[in-house]
Every structure is written in C-alpha cells, then in structure tokens.
Amino acid sequence: MSETNMRLLVVDDEPIVGKRLKQVFGKIGFEIETYTDSATALAAVAEKPFDIVVTDLKMEGIDGIEVLKRVRAMNPETRVIIITGYASADTAELAQEHGVFAFLAKPFRLDELKQVIYRAMETDRAK
Amino acid sequence: MPLRDFLKGFSAPRWLTPKTCRPLPLVFSQFREVLKANNSALEIIADMGEKLSGEYLFDLRYVESTVEEMITAMRRAIDAINILTEDQFVALNEVFTPMETRVRAILNKRDDRDGLSLLWLAEVETRHWPLVGGKAAHLSELLHNPKVRVPEGFVITASLFHELLDLNGIRPEFDRFEQLLSEHLPDEEALEALRLLLHEKVLHAVPPAGFLAALSDSLKKLGESCPSPLFLAVRSSAQEEDMDFSFAGQFHSVLQVPPQAETVYYAYLQVAASLFGAKAILYRRQVFPEGGTMSIAACCQRMIMAQASGIIYSVDPMEPGSQSMVVVGALGQGQAVVEGQVPTDFFRISKGEVVQVLERVIAAKHEALLPTGDADGGLEMHAIPEAQVEAPCLEDHILLELGGLALHLETFFKRPQDIEWTLDPQGILYILQSRPLLITESAQGAPRLSEKLEGYELIAADVGRVAQQGIGAGPVYWVETLADLKDFPEGAVLISHRDSSQFVQVMQRAAAIVTEVGTPASHMATLCREFRVPCLVGVPDIMSKVTPGEEITVDAEDRRIYRGRAVELLTYQATTTMDLNMAPEFRMLRRILREVSRLNLVDPLMQDFKPEGCKTFHDVLRFIHETAVLHLVDLGRDDHCFPGGLARRLDLPIQAGILAIDIGGGIAPDAPRDQIPFSAIRSIPFRAILQGMLFPGAWHQETMPVSFRDMMHSMMTTPQDTLSGQYTGHNIAIISETYVNLCFRFGYHFNIIDAFCHDVERDNHIYFRFLGGATDIAKRSRRATLIATILEAFDFSVKTRGDLVIARTGNLVQSEMERTLDILGRLIGFTRQLDVQMTDDQVVARYAEAFLMGDYGVVAEKR
C-alpha cells in the first residue's frame, strides 16, 4: 500500500497531538498538516481538500462535531476521524449521523489510528 | 488485669496480637477488597508507565485525570487494609499524604519550588531535575558516567529563584508575566514593561538569610577538592533548556568568576535575570506559543584552564547520512568559538568501528580567549605566539579520543549529540555540555523514506509490542544468561528470549533491546523508558533469525527490524525535530511515575518494612499486600477464632501435608469438606504448582540420611531463627481461582510462593521466598545458591542473602505462568531435603544442571 500523496489534516488544541501525528504519519509518507485551532484548520480545508481529517472533539470555538459537519459539507469524499477523551454514546450517535468514519477514544495506540486510516484509504479505493 | 499480662500485650509480636473474631466470610471479603483495591491502583500505575513507551497518543488531560483516579485507588487500598486489620495501619494515611502532595505539585508544575537551594552536581538525582534545570540534569547524568569527565561543581537551584521572587516581593509581577505569555494576543506594552521590571528586580534581588554563608561553605569545599587557583563558570540551566529546545545562547553565562560568595551570587543574579532577557523571551514565545511556566537554575563549576576548546557534533548536521562526525575548535576558552569570535579549525572524523580523521582544515589562529590573570577574574583576548598560529588546536590522538567520547555520548543519550568540550594543559578532555543535536529536515527526506528502506531485508515486521519507542542500530549481542551481560559491547543490540530487569546493567551501552517474550508493562520496559533504549518485546523467534555480531536496525516505532545498518532510518531519526522524551507531557508523566512506581520496600524481612519505610505509591501497595497476606495466614492458624474450621486438608499422592483455605473459586464446589483430591483444585496457580510437585520423579519420598552433626545443628539453631514463629503450624495455601499464597515448611526450611495468574498478563506475578534448612549455614547457603541458579535460568530476578532466597517474576502470559509455577513445584520437590547433600560447590553446579536437564533422579543416585 502506498501512502504517497495522501493528504491528512489533524486538528487538536493540545499541541502534542499534532506534533506526534506529524512525526508518525510523516515518516510513512503522508502529506500532513496540523493545527491547534479549528477555525484555521477549516480555512486550510477550504483551500485544498484533504483525504482524511483527524479532529479532537472538545475544542474552544468550533468543536469536533462542527468540524465534521463543515468538512463533509465542503467535500463529502473526505473521511473524518474524531479522537476524544470524552466519548459518550450521545456524541458518538450524533457523529454517526453526520457521517463520521471512526471514533477513537484517547489515549489510544498510534497503531490503532494507523489501522483506522488504512481502512479509510481502502474504502476510498474500493469505491 | 495483672500488670504482667498488660505489659505482655505490648511486647507480643504483631501477628500474635489478640484480635476479635469476625465471621469468616466477612474477613475474606475484606481480604479480597484489599487485593482488589491494590490491583486497581497497580493497574493504573502500570497503565501510565505503558503510555511512556511512545506507542500511545495521550495529552495533558489524560495525565491529570489518571492521577486523580490513582490517588483515589490508593486511598481505597489504605482504607481496605485498615478495615481488614481493624485499624492497625492508620499510619499509612500520614505516610501517603506527602506523597500525594508531591505528585500534585508536579501536576501543577510547582515541583521546581521545594528543595535545597544548593545541590552538588554529583548528588543530583533524576528526582531533582525540575530543581536543577535541563543543562545541569544532563551534566549530572554525565557525572555518573565513568567514561566522561565533567568539571566539579554545584547548582544554585530553581528553588532559590522562587525564594527570591517571594522574598523580594515580585511574585505577583512574575505570575502576571507568565499569564500574559500564555495569552493568544497579549498586551505587548504591559508584557515589555513587566519583562524590564522583572529583569531589573532579579538583578538586584536580596538573598535569603544564610544563603551567602551556605554558598561560601560550598565554595570552600569546592576549593579544597580542586587545583588552585579556583575560578568558576556560572552558567544558566533553565527548566526547558536543552530539552525539546536548546535555548542555545539565549541565557547569560559568567566565566572566570573568583570564588567569593558575593561575587558568585552576583554572577548568579545576572544569569537568573537573563530569563527575562529580550532575546530569551522572543525565543521562548516562538517555541512555546501556548505559554507555560519556566524557572532558572545556575551551574557553578570549576573553570578548566583551557588549552583548546570547541564543539563536536556526533553526526554531521549538513550530511546526516554520511557516517561522519564534525569537530570545530580553537585555542583557549570555548566561548570565543560558540560566539564566533575567532577562526576555528575544522575536522571531520569517521564514525565506523575504527575512528579515523578524514579531513582537516586548519585556520590561522592569531588570538585566543584566556584568563586576564587578575584575582578579580575575567577573560580577554591574548595574542598567540607566531610559531603556534598555524598549528592544529588538537593533536590527532586527542581528536580520536574526542570522537570516541562523542560516539559514547550518542549511545548514552540515544540521540545525536551537540557536545561542548575543553582540553586542559595536561591533555585531559572535559565535557562542558551535551545536548540533543537538532538537524533541520531536508526537503527530500521523509516522503521517500519507505522507498529507501526497500533495499534492506526485513527480518521482522508488525510483530511484538513497543516497550520504548526509538530507532537503534548495532551488532547483535545474544543474552542467554545474565552472565552474558558482563561482556556487553558498546552500541550493540541486545537480543534475548525473555526480558529481565537485570538488563539495566547495560542499558546505557545498548543501542536497542529485542526480546522474544515480555510485555510493555514489565520492570525492564520501565527501565528502558528511563534509559531511553528503543525496545521491542514479544518478537517471536528473533533469536533464530539473527546471528551474533551481524548489524541490524531496530525501528521500535513502526515495529520493524532490518538486516544491516539502515542509515536512512538513522538519518531520519536525527532530522525529526521532536524528541518524544523531552516533550512536556512525557516529562510530566515521567516525573509522576518516578514518585509513584519505584519499589524500595522489597521484603518483609528487611527492617524498613513498615509504613514509615514507604517512599512511593508502589511501596505503600507492596506493604499493604504483604500485610494482608500475613494477616490471613495468622488468622488461618488462629485456633481461638476458627478451631479447625478454616483449613481443609488435601489428599495428594505425596506426603506434602498441605491445608488449603479457599477464599473464592479455588476448590470445586462439590469437593468433599476434607481430604480434597487434586482433581478438585480449581485455582490456576495452585494447580500448576501441585502439578509440578506431582511430576514423576520430582518429589522424593525417601528421607535423606541426616548426620548426627546436622541433626544437632538444627536442634540448636532453629529456635533462634528469625522466622521461628512461623515454623510452627501447618503448610497453608490461601487460594482463589486466580491466586495462591502458599506458606510451608519441609523439615526446617520455610517457603513462600505468592502468585497471581489469569489472562491479563500484566497482573500476573510470582514471588518466591526460601529460607532455612536443617544443616549448617554453609550447606544451606549452597542450597540457596542452587535454587538461585535454577531460578535465574528461568528468568526470575533473584536476591540471595546467606540461606535466604527471594525471587520474583511476572508480566507473563497465563501459559508461561503455569509453566513457571509447574517448574517451581518441581523445584520444591527436588530441593526439599537437598541441603544435606550440598557438601561442596561442585555439587551445586552439577545439581543445577541436572535439574535444568530434567534429570530429577540425580538426588537418589547420590545416595
């Protein structure tokens, strides 16, 4: 599987999340942009679509559900993955309604996220 | 009550203290509560430790919420043991409170405040790091490294810095300043005004009473241990310095300071005030846009009379893949080099097995920065005699020595290093600083990495678990027994079947560790995280896939092992700007775990095995566990409360005389009340031990001929034995479905096995203790050695003291646990009466080998 040219965007208000994911996915060849502020992240999405968006749920200003909605509105092809330390059945359901690809509870093994992203790429290819 | 009886109550040992008789089910449920609370606290600690491996993504919120959970679990465990023992250990609450306070201080980033204001570099331990700052932390690590020379000295800690803020009334301004720094768009004017004010106030801060006298004492002591004349280098060591970011050249240093308290204090104030220097703040805002707290300490070290000084990079930053190191140097003090005041010589040296000088560019050096020669100190430029101008600043043999040191420091810190060195007039090299070398990522780097790596044979991919993230390459070195560790070469990759905390002996020299079994929650994994050794565990059959001496590259990030030295991968590592271990979240979690997870209380036979001896959360839990088990054992023997009712005899084909106390699921419900057959034992760990004891040939039915002398010896010595109180009574097994605590004696030796075994491997443990015997101490000690040798072969970590053997292992999958417990059962049978035969040391070796080969009959042959 080649990850070349797969575009990945990460938004999480804790800088460590972006830093880590940049390191991990940059190493295996993803084109990755990271943001700590959701408004700026959405501006980047508006400029050029991403294949995959990984977003935190609870953020100041625009929260993860809103990021999901707007990203999907801009480009329905984009797979959105929500990562959160506060997973509840209600938010999970809400996210499902708005077409979230996967929901991951923090802290998680980086390998788990990798698998989810590979899966997202495969469903993409299958289409 | 007669006075005599009253006093007797005080002198009686703890386990003989009369207790009220509570209903049995209640006692058991209380005991189980203790185990449950204990396990849940241990689980949280293990879970936090695992997060440090780098395999997980976590954030500060995780750290905060988990610490709260852990503290709650600890309080629950303390309550539970007091309920079980009817408040015999309320002291645990007082012991735990300061531990909790320390952990909360770390969480609130206030752990740089409490502590000594002066600390000798040689005395700095990892727990002092927040107090001494990043640079001093690295220097203290080097000071404990016998291969490296670091100038002697002490640290004026961050605790003094905070004291100055309070004493001089500038705490509110400081807090306001940090608050502004964390704002997205702060009031720039207010920020600048505060910066100037703090700079000025710190520069003129009044020291606390007694500080100058203490400083004077330290200077005097330093003077006594150093060649004179003594001058000092006072250098910054800020909280974040040399961690994720270097802060290179951002703070002030004062060199050639005369050793008077007032002068050194003034130099220190200049260093401390530079925390508020314009360029330092600018840099800080760039690297920490989100703000954050920061304090500053200062290293005060002996100035080395420098013949030459400079920098060595353990990787060429311009060509990270080139396998060469780069040295720049000039005559005199290094400050002129780092500040670019003088032309420098340039050397390139190879990084291979034999270090060689590859390139030399010698500059014309007309000047050198040297001491003024005044008693007031200071440095100035001196002209160099014409004859020396064109000569290299370092001779070749020193250059090669320096190259060797840089290689060593790279393995030691597991990252490419940026090292400041100086050479004294006697030709001795000193290291003044060693920090991570950060290399700017080249544009063509990352995306092509996977293609570049296709040229390497993959030995293993996507197998095992990451115990510590990182990348390491080096020649394979097999460790089959702990004795192999003695010859472990610098920079090798340790390959072993099982993991062992004993590997700590070589972690500073190891490039990486790979084991066939093991878990990221083991003691070894914890140590790997402390020493930053990239480590993969649970990689099946790796020993059969690599040969000793061949080079391999371990990628303990993507869980891959390559044959050969994957230079591209190592280059990649050097060019990624983030060292995970230095990230604030990781450092905080590591500091917390340091307070929490160390185990100092090991054995109840030791004197400090009491609440006051507990130093960490783990100690408290260990104490609680041991106390609970002892309590139940005492109760099981207590005829007053449970006349014959608790324990049920086993009906085994061997004469082991074991009574079992079932506390839940250990015995089949339809088993007879007494004379329980082996088939009715449901306890997983107990069953495994019995299985071993019943293994054909392992249990010797015959009585060993004990000589008259041995017999006399046992009769005369046993009553004085420390454990004589526990020699009486029965062989008792407290069991549940997943637990066994087996205390028993055969002849005159005393055994404890405490084991927990179920399908979650990190909960699993075996604790084994063996003591005593009927013969003289020499024979008994030989048997102890025999047992220790065998247990070590089965990867137990073992301690012996005379005829006492304490062995432990754990974090094994259930099948491996059962196998190990089975072996213990056989060992008990095998060595039961063996001390009689331990006539010389050769016997020990022969019997150990026989046991390992499964030849249990050797005992009978001897007769």
XYZ file of C-alpha atoms in Angstrom, chain B residues 678 684-696 698 753 766 794 796 815-829 851 856:
36
model
C -6.021 -32.848 43.262
C -4.997 -21.919 38.324
C -1.672 -21.044 40.009
C -2.029 -23.553 42.864
C -2.910 -26.337 40.476
C 0.180 -25.555 38.394
C 2.439 -25.741 41.462
C 0.888 -29.019 42.593
C 1.242 -30.389 39.108
C 4.981 -29.706 39.345
C 5.232 -31.264 42.797
C 3.458 -34.349 41.495
C 5.630 -34.583 38.364
C 7.065 -38.102 38.191
C 10.422 -34.644 41.190
C 5.057 -18.650 46.985
C 5.228 -14.860 41.171
C 14.100 -19.458 34.379
C 13.491 -14.905 37.797
C 0.526 -20.347 29.780
C 4.046 -19.151 30.597
C 2.954 -18.500 34.205
C 1.596 -22.009 34.551
C 4.761 -23.453 33.085
C 6.906 -21.427 35.506
C 4.766 -22.397 38.507
C 4.992 -26.035 37.471
C 8.789 -25.675 37.466
C 8.609 -24.137 40.961
C 6.603 -27.118 42.137
C 9.258 -29.479 40.796
C 11.973 -27.350 42.327
C 10.355 -27.569 45.741
C 10.254 -31.322 45.478
C 17.542 -30.068 37.237
C 15.473 -35.195 38.874
